[in-house]
Coordinates of C-alpha atoms in Angstrom, one line a residue:
X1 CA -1.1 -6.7 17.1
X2 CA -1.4 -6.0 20.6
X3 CA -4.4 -4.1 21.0
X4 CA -7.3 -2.5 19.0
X5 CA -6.6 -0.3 16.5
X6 CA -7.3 3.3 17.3
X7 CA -8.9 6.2 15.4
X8 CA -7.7 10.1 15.7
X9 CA -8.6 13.5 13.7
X10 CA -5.9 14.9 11.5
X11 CA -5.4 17.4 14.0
X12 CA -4.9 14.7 17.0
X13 CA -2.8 12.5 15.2
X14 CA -0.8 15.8 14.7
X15 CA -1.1 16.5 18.0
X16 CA 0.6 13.0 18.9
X17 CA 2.1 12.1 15.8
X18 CA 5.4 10.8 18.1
X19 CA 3.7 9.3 20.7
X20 CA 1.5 7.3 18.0
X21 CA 4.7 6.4 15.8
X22 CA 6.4 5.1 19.0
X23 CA 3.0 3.3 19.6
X24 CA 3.5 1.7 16.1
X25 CA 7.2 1.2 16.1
X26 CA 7.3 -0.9 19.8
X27 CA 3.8 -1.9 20.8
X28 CA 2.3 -3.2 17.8
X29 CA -0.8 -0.7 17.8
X30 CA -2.2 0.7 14.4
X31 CA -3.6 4.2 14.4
X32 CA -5.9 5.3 11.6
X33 CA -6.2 8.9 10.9
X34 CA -9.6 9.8 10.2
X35 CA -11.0 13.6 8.9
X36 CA -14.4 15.3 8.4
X37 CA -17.8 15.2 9.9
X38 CA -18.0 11.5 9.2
X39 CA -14.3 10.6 10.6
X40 CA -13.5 8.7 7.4
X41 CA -10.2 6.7 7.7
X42 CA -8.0 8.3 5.3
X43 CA -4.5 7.1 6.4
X44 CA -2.8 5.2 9.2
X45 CA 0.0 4.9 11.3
X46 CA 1.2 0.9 11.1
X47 CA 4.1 -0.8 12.5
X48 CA 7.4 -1.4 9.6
X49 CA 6.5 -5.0 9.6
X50 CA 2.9 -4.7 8.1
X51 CA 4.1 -2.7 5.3
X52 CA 6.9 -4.9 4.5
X53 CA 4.7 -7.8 4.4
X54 CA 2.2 -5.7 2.1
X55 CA 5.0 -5.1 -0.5
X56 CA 6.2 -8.7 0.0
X57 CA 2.8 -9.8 -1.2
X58 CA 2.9 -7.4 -3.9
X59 CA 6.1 -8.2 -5.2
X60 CA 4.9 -11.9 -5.0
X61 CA 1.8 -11.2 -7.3
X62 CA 3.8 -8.9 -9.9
X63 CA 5.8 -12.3 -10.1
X64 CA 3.0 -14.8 -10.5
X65 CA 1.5 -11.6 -13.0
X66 CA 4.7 -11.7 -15.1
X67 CA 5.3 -15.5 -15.2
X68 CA 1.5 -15.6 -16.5
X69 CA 2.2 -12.9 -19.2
X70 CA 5.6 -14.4 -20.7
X71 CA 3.5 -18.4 -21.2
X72 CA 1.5 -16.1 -22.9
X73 CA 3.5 -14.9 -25.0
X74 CA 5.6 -18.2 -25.4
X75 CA 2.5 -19.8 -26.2
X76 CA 1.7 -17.3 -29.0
X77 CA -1.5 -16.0 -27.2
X78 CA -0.6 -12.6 -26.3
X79 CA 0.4 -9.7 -28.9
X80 CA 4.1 -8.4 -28.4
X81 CA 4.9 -4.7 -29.3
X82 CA 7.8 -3.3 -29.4
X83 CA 9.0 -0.5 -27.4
X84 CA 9.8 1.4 -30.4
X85 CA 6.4 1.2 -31.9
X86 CA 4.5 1.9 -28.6
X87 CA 6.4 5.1 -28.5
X88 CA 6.0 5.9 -32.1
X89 CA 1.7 5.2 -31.7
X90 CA 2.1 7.7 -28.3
X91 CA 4.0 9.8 -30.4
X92 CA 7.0 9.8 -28.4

């Protein structure tokens, strides 16, 4: 990232919200969108490429999740339910 992140109100980031995304999209600069007395972050305005890389690294965790889950059930240490009966016990 290029420089420090930045903090704006609702109304600011509102006020900017193009400016800001162009911000994000070519320089590299995060803005976090803060609201209320205290200015609690409650959303930001990132460059593409952080956001990729976050669901990157989720999709790699799912993965390692699921690989763990089926040695589990290969091994005979997990339960397996069927569909059919999960949806019969939620009454489905």
């Amino acid at each position: 990232m290029s420089t420090e992140p930045r903090e704006l109100s609702v109304a600011d980031a509102r006020d900017h919200f193009s400016q800001r995304v162009n911000r994000a999209a070519f320089g590299d600069e995060i803005t976090y969108v803060t609201r209320g007395r205290k200015h609690e972050r409650v959303a930001a305005i990132v460059p593409i490429e952080l956001i990729e890389a976050y669901e990157e690294l989720l999709d790699q965790q799912d993965g390692r999740v699921a690989h763990q889950r089926l040695e589990e059930i290969r091994s005979g240490d997990a339960e397996v339910v069927s569909a059919e009966d999960v949806a019969k016990e939620l009454e489905l």
